[in-house]
Structure formats: C-alpha cells, structure tokens
Coordinates of C-alpha atoms and ligand atoms in Angstrom, one line a residue:
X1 CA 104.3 109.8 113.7
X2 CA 104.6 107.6 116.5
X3 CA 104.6 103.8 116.0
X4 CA 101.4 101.8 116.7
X5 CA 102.1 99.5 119.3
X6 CA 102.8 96.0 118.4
X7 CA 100.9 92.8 120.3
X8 CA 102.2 89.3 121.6
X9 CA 99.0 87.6 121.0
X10 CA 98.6 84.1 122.3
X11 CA 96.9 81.8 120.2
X12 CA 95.5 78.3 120.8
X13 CA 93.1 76.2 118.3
X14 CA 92.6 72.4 117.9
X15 CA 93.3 72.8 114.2
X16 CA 95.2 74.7 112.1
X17 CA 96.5 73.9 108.8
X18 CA 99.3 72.9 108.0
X19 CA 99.6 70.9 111.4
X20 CA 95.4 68.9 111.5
X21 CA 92.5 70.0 109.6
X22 CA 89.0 69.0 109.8
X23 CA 87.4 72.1 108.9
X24 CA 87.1 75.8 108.2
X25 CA 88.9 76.1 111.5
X26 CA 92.1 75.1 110.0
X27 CA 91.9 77.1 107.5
X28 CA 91.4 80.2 109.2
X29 CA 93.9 79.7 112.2
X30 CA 96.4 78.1 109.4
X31 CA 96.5 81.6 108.2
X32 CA 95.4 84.8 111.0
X33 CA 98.9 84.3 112.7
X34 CA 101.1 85.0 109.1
X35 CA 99.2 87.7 108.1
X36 CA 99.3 89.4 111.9
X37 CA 103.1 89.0 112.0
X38 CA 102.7 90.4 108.5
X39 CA 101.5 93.6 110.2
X40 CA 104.0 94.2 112.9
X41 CA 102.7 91.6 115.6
X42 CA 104.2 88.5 117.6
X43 CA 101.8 85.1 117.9
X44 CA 102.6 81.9 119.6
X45 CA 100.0 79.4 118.9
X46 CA 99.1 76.5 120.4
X47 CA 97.9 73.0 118.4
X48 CA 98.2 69.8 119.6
X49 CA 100.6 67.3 118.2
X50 CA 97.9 64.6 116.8
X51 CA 98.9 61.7 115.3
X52 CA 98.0 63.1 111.6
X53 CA 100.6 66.0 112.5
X54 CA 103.3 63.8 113.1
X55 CA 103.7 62.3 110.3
X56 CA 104.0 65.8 109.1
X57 CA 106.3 66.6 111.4
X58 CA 108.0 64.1 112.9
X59 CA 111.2 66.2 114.3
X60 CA 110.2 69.4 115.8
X61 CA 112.7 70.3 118.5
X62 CA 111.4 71.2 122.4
X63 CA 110.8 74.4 123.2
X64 CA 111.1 73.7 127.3
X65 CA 111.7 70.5 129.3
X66 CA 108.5 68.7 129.7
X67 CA 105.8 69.8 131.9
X68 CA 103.9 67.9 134.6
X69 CA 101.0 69.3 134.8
X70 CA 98.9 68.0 138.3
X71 CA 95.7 66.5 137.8
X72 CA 93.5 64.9 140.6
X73 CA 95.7 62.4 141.6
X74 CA 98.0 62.0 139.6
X75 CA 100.4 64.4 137.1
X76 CA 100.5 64.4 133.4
X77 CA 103.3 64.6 131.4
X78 CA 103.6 66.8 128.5
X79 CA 106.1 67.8 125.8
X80 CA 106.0 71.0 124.0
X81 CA 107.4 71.1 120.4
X82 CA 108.0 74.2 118.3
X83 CA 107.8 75.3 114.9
X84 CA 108.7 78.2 113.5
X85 CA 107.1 78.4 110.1
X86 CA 106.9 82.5 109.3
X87 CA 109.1 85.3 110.9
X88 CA 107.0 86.8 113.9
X89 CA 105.0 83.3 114.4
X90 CA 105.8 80.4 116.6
X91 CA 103.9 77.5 116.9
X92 CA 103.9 75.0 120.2
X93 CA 102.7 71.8 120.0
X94 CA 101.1 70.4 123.0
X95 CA 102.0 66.7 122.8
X96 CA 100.7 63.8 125.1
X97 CA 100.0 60.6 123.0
X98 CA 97.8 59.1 125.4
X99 CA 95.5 62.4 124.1
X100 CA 96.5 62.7 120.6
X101 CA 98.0 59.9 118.6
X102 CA 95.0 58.8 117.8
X103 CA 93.4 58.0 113.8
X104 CA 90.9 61.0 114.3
X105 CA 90.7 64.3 115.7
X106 CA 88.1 64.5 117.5
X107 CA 86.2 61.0 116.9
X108 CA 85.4 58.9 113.6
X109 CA 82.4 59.0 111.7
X110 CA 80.5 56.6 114.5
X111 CA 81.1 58.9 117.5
X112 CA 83.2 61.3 119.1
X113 CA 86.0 59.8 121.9
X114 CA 84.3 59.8 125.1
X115 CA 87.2 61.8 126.7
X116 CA 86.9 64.5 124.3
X117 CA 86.5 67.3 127.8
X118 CA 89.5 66.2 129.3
X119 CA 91.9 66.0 125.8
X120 CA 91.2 69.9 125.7
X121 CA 91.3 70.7 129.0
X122 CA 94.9 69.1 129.3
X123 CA 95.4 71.4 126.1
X124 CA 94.2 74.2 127.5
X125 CA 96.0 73.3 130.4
X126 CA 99.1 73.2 128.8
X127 CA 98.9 76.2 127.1
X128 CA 99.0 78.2 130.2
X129 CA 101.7 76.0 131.6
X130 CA 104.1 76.5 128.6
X131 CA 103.9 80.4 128.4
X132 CA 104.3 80.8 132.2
X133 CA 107.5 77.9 131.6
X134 CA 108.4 80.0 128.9
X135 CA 108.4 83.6 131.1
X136 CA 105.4 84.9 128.2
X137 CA 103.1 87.4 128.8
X138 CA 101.2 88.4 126.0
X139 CA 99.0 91.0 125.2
X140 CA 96.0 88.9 124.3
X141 CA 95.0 85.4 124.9
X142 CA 92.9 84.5 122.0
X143 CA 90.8 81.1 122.0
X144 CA 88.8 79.3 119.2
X145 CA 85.8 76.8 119.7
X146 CA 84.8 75.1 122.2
X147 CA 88.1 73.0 122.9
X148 CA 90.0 76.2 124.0
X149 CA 87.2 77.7 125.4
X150 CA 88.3 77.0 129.2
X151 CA 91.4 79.4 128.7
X152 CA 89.1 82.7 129.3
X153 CA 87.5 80.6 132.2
X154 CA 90.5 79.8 133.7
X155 CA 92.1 83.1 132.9
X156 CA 89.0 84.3 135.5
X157 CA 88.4 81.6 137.6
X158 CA 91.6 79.2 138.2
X159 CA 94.5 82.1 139.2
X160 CA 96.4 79.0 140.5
X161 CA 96.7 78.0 137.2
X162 CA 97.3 81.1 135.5
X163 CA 99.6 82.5 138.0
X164 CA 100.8 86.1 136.3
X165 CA 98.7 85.4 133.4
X166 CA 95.3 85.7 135.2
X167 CA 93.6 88.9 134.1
X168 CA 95.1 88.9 130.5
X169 CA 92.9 89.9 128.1
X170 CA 90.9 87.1 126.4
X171 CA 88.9 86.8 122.9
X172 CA 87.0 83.8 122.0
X173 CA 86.3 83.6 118.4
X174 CA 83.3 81.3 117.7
X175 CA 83.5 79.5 114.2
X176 CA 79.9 77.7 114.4
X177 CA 77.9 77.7 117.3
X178 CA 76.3 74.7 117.0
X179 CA 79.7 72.7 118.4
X180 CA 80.0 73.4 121.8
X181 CA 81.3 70.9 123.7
X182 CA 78.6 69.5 126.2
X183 CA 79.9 67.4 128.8
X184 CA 78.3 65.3 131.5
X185 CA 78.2 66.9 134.7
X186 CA 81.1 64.4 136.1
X187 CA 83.4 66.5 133.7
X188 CA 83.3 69.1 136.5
X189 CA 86.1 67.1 138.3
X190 CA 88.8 66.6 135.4
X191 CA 88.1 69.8 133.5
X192 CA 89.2 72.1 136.9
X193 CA 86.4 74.0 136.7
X194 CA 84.9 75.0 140.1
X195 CA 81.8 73.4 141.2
X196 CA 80.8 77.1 142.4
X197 CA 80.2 77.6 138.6
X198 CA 77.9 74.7 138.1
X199 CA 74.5 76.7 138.2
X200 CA 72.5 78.2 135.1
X201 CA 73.8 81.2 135.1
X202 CA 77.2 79.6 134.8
X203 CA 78.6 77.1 133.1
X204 CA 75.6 74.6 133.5
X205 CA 73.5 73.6 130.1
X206 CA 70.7 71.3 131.6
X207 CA 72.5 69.8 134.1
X208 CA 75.5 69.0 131.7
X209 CA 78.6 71.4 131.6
X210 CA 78.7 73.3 128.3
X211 CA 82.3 74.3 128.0
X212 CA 81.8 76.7 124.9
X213 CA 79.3 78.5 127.4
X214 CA 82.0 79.1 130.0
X215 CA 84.1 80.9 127.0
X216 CA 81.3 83.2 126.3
X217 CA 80.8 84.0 130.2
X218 CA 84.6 84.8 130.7
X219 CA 86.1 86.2 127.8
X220 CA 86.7 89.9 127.4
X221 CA 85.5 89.9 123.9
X222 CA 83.6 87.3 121.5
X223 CA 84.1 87.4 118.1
X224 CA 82.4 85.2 114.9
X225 CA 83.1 84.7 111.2
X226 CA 80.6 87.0 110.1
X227 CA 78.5 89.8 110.5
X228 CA 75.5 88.4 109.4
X229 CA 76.5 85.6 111.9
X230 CA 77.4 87.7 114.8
X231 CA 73.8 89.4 114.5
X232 CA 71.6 85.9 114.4
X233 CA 73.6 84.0 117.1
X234 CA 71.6 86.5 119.2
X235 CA 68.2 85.4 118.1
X236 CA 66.6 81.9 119.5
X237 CA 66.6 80.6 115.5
X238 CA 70.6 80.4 115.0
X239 CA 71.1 80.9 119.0
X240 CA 71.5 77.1 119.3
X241 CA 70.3 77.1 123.0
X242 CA 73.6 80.4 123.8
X243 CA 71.4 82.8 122.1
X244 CA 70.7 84.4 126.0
X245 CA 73.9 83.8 126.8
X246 CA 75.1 86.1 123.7
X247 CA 72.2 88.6 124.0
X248 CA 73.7 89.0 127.5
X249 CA 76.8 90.0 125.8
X250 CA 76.0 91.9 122.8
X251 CA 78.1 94.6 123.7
X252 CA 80.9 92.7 123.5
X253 CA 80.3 90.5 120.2
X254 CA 82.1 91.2 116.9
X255 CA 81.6 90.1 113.5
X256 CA 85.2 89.5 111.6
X257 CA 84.7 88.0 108.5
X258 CA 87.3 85.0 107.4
X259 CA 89.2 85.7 104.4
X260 CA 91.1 83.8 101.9
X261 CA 94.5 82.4 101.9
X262 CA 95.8 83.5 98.3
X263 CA 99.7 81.0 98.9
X264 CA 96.9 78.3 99.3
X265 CA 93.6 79.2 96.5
X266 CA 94.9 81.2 94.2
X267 CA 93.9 79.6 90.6
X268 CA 97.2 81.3 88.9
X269 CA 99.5 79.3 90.5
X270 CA 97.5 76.9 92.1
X271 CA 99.2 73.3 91.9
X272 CA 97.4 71.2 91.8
X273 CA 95.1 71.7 88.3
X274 CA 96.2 70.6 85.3
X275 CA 96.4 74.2 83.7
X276 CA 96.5 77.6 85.8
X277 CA 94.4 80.9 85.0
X278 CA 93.2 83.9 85.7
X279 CA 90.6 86.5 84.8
X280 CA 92.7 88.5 82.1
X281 CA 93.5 84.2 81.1
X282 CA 90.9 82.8 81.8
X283 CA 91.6 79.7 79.0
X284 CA 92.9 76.9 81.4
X285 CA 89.8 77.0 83.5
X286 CA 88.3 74.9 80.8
X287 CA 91.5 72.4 80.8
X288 CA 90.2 71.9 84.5
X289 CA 86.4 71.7 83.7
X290 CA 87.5 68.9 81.3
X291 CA 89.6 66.9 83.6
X292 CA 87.3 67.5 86.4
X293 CA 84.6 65.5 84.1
X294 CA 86.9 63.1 83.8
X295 CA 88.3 62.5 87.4
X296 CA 84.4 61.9 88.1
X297 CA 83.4 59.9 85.2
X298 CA 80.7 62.8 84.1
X299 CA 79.9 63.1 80.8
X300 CA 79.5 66.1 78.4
X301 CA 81.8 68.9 77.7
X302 CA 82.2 72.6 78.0
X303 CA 78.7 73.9 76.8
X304 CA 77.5 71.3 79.5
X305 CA 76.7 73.8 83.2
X306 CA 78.8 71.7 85.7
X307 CA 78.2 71.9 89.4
X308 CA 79.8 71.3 92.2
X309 CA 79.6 71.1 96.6
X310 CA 83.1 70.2 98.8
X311 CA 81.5 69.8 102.2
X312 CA 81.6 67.9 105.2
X313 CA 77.8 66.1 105.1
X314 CA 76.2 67.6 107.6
X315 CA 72.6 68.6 108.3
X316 CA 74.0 72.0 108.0
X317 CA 75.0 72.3 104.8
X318 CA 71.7 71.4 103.4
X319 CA 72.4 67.8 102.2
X320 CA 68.5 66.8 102.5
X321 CA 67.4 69.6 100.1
X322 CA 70.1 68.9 98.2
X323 CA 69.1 65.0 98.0
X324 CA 65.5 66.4 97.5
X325 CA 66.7 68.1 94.4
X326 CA 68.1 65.8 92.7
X327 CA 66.3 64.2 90.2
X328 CA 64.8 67.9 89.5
X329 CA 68.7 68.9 89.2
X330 CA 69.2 66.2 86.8
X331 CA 66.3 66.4 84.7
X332 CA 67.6 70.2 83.8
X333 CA 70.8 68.2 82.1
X334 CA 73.2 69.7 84.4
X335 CA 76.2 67.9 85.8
X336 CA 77.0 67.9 89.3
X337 CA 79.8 66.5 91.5
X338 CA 79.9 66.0 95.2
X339 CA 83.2 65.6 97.5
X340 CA 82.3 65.3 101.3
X341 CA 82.9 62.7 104.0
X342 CA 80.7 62.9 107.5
X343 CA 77.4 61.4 108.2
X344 CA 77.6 57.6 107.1
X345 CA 73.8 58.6 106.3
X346 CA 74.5 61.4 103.8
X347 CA 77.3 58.8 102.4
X348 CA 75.3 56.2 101.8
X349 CA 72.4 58.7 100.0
X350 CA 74.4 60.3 98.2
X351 CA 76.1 56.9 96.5
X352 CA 72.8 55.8 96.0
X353 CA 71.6 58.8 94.4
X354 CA 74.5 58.9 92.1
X355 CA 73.9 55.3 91.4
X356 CA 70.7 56.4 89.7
X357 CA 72.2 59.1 87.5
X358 CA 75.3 57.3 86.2
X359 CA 77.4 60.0 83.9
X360 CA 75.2 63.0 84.9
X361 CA 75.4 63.0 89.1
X362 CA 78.9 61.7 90.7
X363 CA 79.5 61.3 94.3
X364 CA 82.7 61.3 95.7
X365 CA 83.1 60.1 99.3
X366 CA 86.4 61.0 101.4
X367 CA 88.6 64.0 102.3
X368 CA 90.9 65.2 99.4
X369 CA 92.6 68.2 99.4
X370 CA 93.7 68.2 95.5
X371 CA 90.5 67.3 94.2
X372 CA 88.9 70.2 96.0
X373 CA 91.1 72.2 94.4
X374 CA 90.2 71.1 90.9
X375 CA 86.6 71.2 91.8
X376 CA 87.1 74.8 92.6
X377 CA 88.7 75.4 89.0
X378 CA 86.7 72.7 87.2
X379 CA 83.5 73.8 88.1
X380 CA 81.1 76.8 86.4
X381 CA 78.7 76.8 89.9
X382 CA 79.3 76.1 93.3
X383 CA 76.3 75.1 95.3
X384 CA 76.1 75.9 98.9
X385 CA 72.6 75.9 100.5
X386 CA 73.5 76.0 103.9
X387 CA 70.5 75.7 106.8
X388 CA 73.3 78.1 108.4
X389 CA 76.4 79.4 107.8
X390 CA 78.8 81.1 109.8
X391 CA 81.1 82.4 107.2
X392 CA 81.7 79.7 104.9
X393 CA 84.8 79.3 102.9
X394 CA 84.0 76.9 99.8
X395 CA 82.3 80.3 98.2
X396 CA 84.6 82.5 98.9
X397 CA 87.1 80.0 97.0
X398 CA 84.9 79.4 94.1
X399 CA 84.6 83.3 93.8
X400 CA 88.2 83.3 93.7
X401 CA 88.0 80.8 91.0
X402 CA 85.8 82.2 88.8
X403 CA 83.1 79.5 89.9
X404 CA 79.6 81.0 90.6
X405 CA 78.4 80.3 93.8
X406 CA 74.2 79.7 94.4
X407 CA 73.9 80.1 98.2
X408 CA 71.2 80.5 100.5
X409 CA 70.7 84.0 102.0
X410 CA 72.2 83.0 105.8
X411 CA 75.0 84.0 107.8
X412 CA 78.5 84.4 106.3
X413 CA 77.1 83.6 102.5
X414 CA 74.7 87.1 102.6
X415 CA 78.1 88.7 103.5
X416 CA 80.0 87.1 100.6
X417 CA 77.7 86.7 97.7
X418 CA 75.7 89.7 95.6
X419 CA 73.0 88.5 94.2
X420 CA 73.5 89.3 90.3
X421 CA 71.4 91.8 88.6
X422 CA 71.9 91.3 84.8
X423 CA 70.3 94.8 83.8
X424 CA 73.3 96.6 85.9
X425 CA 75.9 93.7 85.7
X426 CA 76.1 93.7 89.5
X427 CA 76.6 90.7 92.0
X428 CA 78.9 87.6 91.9
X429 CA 76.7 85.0 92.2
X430 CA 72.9 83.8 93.2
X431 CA 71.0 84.3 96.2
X432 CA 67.7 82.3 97.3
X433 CA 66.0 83.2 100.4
X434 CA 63.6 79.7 101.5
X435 CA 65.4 76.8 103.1
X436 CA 63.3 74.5 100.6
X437 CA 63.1 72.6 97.1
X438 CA 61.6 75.9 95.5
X439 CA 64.3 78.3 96.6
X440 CA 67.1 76.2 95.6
X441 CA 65.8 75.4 92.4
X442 CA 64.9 79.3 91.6
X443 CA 68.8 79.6 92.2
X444 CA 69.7 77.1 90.4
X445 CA 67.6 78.4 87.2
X446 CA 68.9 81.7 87.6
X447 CA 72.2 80.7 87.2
X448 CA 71.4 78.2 84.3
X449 CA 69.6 80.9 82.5
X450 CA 72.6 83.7 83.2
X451 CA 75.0 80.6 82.1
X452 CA 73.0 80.5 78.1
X453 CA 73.6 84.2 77.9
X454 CA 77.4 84.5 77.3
X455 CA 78.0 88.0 77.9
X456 CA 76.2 87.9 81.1
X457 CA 78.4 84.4 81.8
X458 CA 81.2 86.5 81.6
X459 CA 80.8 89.7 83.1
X460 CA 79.6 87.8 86.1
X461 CA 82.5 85.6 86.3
X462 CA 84.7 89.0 86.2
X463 CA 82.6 90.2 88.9
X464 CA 83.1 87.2 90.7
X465 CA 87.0 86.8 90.2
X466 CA 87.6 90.8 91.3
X467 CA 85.5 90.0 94.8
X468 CA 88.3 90.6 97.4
X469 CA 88.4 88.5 100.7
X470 CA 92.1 89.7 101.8
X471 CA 93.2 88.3 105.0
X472 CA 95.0 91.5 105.7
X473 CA 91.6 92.9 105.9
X474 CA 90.1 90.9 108.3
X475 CA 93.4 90.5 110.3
X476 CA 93.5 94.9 110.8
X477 CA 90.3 94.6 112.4
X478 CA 90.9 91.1 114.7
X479 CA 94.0 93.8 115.9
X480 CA 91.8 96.8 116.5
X481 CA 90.0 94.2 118.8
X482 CA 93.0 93.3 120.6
X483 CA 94.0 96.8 120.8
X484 CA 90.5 97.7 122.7
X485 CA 91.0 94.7 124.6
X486 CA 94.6 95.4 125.6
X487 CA 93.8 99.4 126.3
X488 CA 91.0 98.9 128.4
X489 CA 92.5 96.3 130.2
X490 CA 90.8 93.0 130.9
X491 CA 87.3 93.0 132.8
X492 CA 87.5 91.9 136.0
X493 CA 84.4 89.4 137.3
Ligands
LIG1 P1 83.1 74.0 107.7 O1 84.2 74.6 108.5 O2 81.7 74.3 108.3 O3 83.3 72.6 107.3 P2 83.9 75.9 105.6 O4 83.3 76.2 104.2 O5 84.1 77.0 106.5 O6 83.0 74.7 106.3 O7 85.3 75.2 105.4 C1 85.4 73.9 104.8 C2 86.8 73.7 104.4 O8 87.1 72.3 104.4 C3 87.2 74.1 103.1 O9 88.6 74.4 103.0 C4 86.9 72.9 102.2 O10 87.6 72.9 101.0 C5 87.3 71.8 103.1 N1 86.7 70.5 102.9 C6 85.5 70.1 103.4 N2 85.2 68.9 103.1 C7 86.2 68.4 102.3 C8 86.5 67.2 101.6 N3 85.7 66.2 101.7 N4 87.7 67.1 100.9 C9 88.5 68.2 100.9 N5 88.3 69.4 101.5 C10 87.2 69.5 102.2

C-alpha cells in the first residue's frame, strides 16, 4: 500500500500552552501540533516569546541569527528561539521585548495595548521571515485568530514579503468570532497591508481595518471549533458583523471540533487533586468534592449537589443570567463555586453576590490552573450557559471528569452535550434551549432531580465519563484539510 504523504505544516498562534495562555486558544494549539506529529507529520509553530514565557523558559537557544525585519523607516530587530518539546514539532519563538515583555498578553483588565495591530503584524512578520531564513517550505501555512490572520493576506497580497512562500496554501482557524482585531484606519501603514485593499469588499470594517476579515478574504480554507459553530457564523445572529463575509465563503468553511488533551485532564492521573479516579474507581472523586468545599469555604457534604463555572467573565459566557439566578440557585440549597478573572464588572458582582450567600455561593476571582483542575474533579455539575459558544472546553473536561455539564443549546456545547433521557439512559448531561432565567433554571432542576435518583446519578456519570473527545480525531480531519488544500494547490486571487 503506498504511504500517505506526510505534511510540513506551518503553524503560528499568539498562545499556546505550555509557552502563554489566556484561553481555549492555548489549549488547543498547546496540543494539535503533538498529536499531528503523532500521525506522521512535521509542524513548526510560531508563538511569541512574552514576558510570562520567559520565565518559563528563560534559555531556549537561536534557531538563526537575528532578523531585521524593515519597517517604514526604520528596521526591527528580532530574535528567534527554538524549542523542541515532542519528536516531529518545533516551536520558534518570535522575540522582540519592545512587543512582548510585557505583564499581559494582549492588555489588562482596563484595556487592551494600543499597539496591539502592529505587535502581530511584526509576528506575523517574523514568521515569514524566519522560515524563508530557515530555507522552509511547508505544505500548509495555518493561522489562528485574528493576530495571525495577516499571514494568508500577506501570503496573497505582499509577495515581497513572502518571497518563495507566496502562494502556499493557507488555513485560518477561527476560535471565536467575536475577537477580530479592529484597527483604526491609520494601521494601514504599519500593518503592510496595501491601501488598494482598504475598500468594503476588502479589508475595511466601517472605515476601520478589521484584520480577522483580511484572513477570511485570503485564506484557502477557514476552519472553526465546531460544527454547530461553523453553521451559525453564517447567519447575521452569531455572524458578528463577518457573517457576509463567511456566507461568501461557505464553500470553503469547515467545522473541526477541539478535543481534549488526556497528558493534561485526565482525572486518573491528574496531579493536581488530592485523590485520582476513574469510572471503574470512581471513590476519590468524593476526596476532591470534599476538599473542593473546603478550598472555598462552602459548607455541606457529599449528599449536598455542588456546582461549578471556570470561565473568563465575559458577556459571553452568560455571567448576567448567571448573576440573575442566583438567589433562585441558592434558595434550591445547592452549592456553587465560581473561578474566573475578566470584566472588573463581573468581578466585582460576583464578590458581592457571594457576599450575600456566605457558605452556600463562593466566588473566586483570578487565574489558577490547579484549582481548575480540582473544580473539574470536585464538582457533581458544571454550568456553562454560554450566549455563544464556539466549541467550549470547560464541558468537555467536566465530561471527562465525571462532572455533569448543564449547557445552553449553542455552538460547540450542542456538539458536546446529549441531553439525558432517563427512560433510555441516554445523554451526558442537560440541555436548555432560551438564553433566559427560565431555561437555565429548567436545566438546573433537571439535573438536581436526576442527582436525588441514584441510579440515574450514576448511569449518567458513566455516560458522561465514556464521551470521547480524542485529539487524534479531530487532528485526522484538520490533515484531510491540509491534504485538499495541498492537492488542489493554493487559489490564486
Ligand atoms: P474560552 O477560550 O472562550 O475562554 P474555553 O472553554 O474554550 O473558553 O477554554 C477556557 C480554558 O481556559 C479552559 O482550559 C479553562 O479551564 C481555562 N480557564 C478559564 N478561566 C480560568 C481561570 N480563571 N483559571 C484557570 N483556568 C481558566
């Protein structure tokens, strides 16, 4: 049988764990390359060297002398680093401290940095820079987000810049429309992008450049988290202003759904909870329940139905209904725990709130990695109404932790969840279709009422715990992309 060709696929991302995380995005690029290599295939991916990922890493070697790249007027200096953390995947790091040694990724909880369109496009930049220093040429350049979306543009519309590259294929994977990087239009000048393109059927967003935009224009294929996702993007609800843009391109938008890195959630040999488990084991699940209760000062004990959300606290994740429930949430004589940082006005609600329910609502505000990991083992039920969602990773986890998620029927969580059916013994979890007070409470009783009837408890917890979310799933079909995109050759504009 003849060998299936193997891919050099060119990655870039603004996060990836373990290098930066804010988000999802992490998450996901953290783990894509590994499991590609996995499967026969080369990937070089791009992060930049922020300040958070040097105290990681504080002495990565060079991978080339540094690069001066020439902006208007003057040249920029940058240094590429490598890592080389699985066989078949190496990792550059794009560093220039002027643009990344800084406290926050992309801003702190007042405001993004103002410079936020020229930090990428140096990134992007340098990306193309290093695999032409480096004699690369691979098979697939694939971007994610907005802050590398000026790779498939460039890849069109800047062949000085690309030099041999331009023409390679492109795929721009969208992890949540509703980030897209809108710029004033004097980012025209230090972003490269020609002022030809500055109309509305280019890269213009009402009079401002939209830089996510120019990635959907120019890349060969566009992929998001979901199915679900990939199907409402093209409707003016979840279209977030692009939805023209993406109806324009239908033909070329995929749905790939996330998956879950088992080295990182994986409750039998997860470290970071006082006691592992599994299903066939299931015992130390309520060692972590107990010191969950305990890390937030919550009272009761295992017959008590403990909840939990690990969210950044945005509009998005349905914070307001959330704070709307409350006291209707507490009066039931559940437990629930937050962990999320964002929105100072979420913050300060959600302290307040907790305030009022001492012992029965706790509010934890902050980014902690360990704690979300116990939450995920502590918890019986893992709330998640979402206004959207493009995939969503917090209920895939608490699946995978035998955590029963209550969702709202959108995006990536309809893809995810199975709404359970206690006459068959179906579904993994609760379903509720209206963005309001009424729908998430119906969830919520649904899974308080399955909770009081034991067998039910744990026939849907099995349910839950056998879901699979494999990467290697997800990463077979992000290859059958690059395989059309790399067969058919790149579109030429
Ligand atoms: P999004 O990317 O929209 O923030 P996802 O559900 O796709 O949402 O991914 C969120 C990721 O970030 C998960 O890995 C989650 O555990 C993590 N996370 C979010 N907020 C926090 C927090 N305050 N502390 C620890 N981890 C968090």
């Amino acid at each position: 049988m003849k060998k299936p060709a193997s891919f050099t696929i060119a990655m870039a991302a603004a996060e990836a764990l373990p290098y930066a995380k804010s988000g999802g995005l992490a998450d996901v690029v953290g783990a894509l390359p590994a499991q590609l290599a996995r499967l026969g295939h080369r990937v070089l991916l791009f992060v930049p060297y922020y300040r958070e990922t040097r105290a990681r890493f504080p002495h990565l070697p060079r991978a080339h002398q540094p690069l001066d790249l020439p902006f208007p007027g003057h040249d920029v200096r940058v240094e590429i680093l490598r890592h080389e953390p699985a066989p078949g995947v190496s990792v550059l790091l794009v560093r220039e401290d002027a643009a990344f040694d800084r406290p926050y990724l992309y801003g702190s909880p007042d405001g993004d940095y103002w410079d936020n369109a020229g930090r990428y496009a140096l990134f992007c930049r340098a990306v193309l820079a290093c695999l032409q220093a480096l004699g690369e040429h691979p098979d697939v350049i694939h971007a994610h987000d907005w802050q590398t979306a000026l790779l498939p543009l460039y890849l069109r519309q800047r062949p000085d810049l690309a030099g041999p590259l331009a023409g390679t294929a492109s795929l721009l994977t969208v992890h949540n429309l509703a980030y897209q990087g809108v710029f004033p239009a004097s980012a025209l000048a230090y972003t490269g992008i020609p002022a030809t393109l500055f109309n509305p059927q280019g890269i213009e967003y009402y009079g401002k450049v939209n830089l996510l935009k120019g990635g959907l224009l120019y890349a060969d294929a566009i992929s998001t988290v979901s199915p679900h996702y990939s199907e409402e993007i093209r409707t003016p609800a979840f279209g977030e202003g692009l939805d023209g843009v993406l109806r324009e391109r239908a033909a070329v938008v995929h749905g790939i759904l996330n998956g879950v890195d088992p080295d990182q959630w994986n409750p039998e040999t997860d470290p970071f909870l006082p006691a592992n488990y599994s299903a066939a084991a299931p015992a130390g699940k309520i060692r972590c329940k107990e010191a969950l209760l305990q890390a937030f000062g919550l009272e009761g004990g295992p017959a008590v139905p403990l909840f939990a959300t690990i969210s950044r606290l945005a509009d998005q994740k349905g914070f307001d209904l959330i704070a709307a429930a409350m006291p209707a949430l507490a009066a039931r004589g559940l437990r629930y725990c937050i962990l999320g940082s964002g929105d100072r006005h979420y913050q300060d609600l959600f302290t307040a709130l907790a305030r009022a329910l001492p012992g029965r609502i706790a509010v934890r505000i902050g980014y902690d990695n360990a704690l979300a990991h116990l939450i995920e083992a502590g918890a019986d039920c893992y709330l998640m109404p979402s206004r959207f969602e493009p995939c969503g990773l917090n209920q895939m986890y608490s699946l995978r932790y035998g955590t029963i998620p209550i969702v709202r029927a959108v995006g990536g969580l309809i893809d995810t969840v199975e709404h359970f059916d206690p006459a068959r013994g179906t579904g993994t979890g609760f379903v509720f279709r209206d963005y309001d007070v009424t729908g998430l409470l119906w969830g919520v009783d649904q899974a308080l009422a399955a909770f009081d009837r034991r067998q039910d408890w744990a026939r849907l917890r099995a349910n839950a715990m056998a879901a699979d979310f494999s990467w290697e799933a997800s990463a077979r079909r992000y290859i059958e992309l690059y395989r059309s995109l790399a067969s058919h050759g790149a579109r030429r504009v």
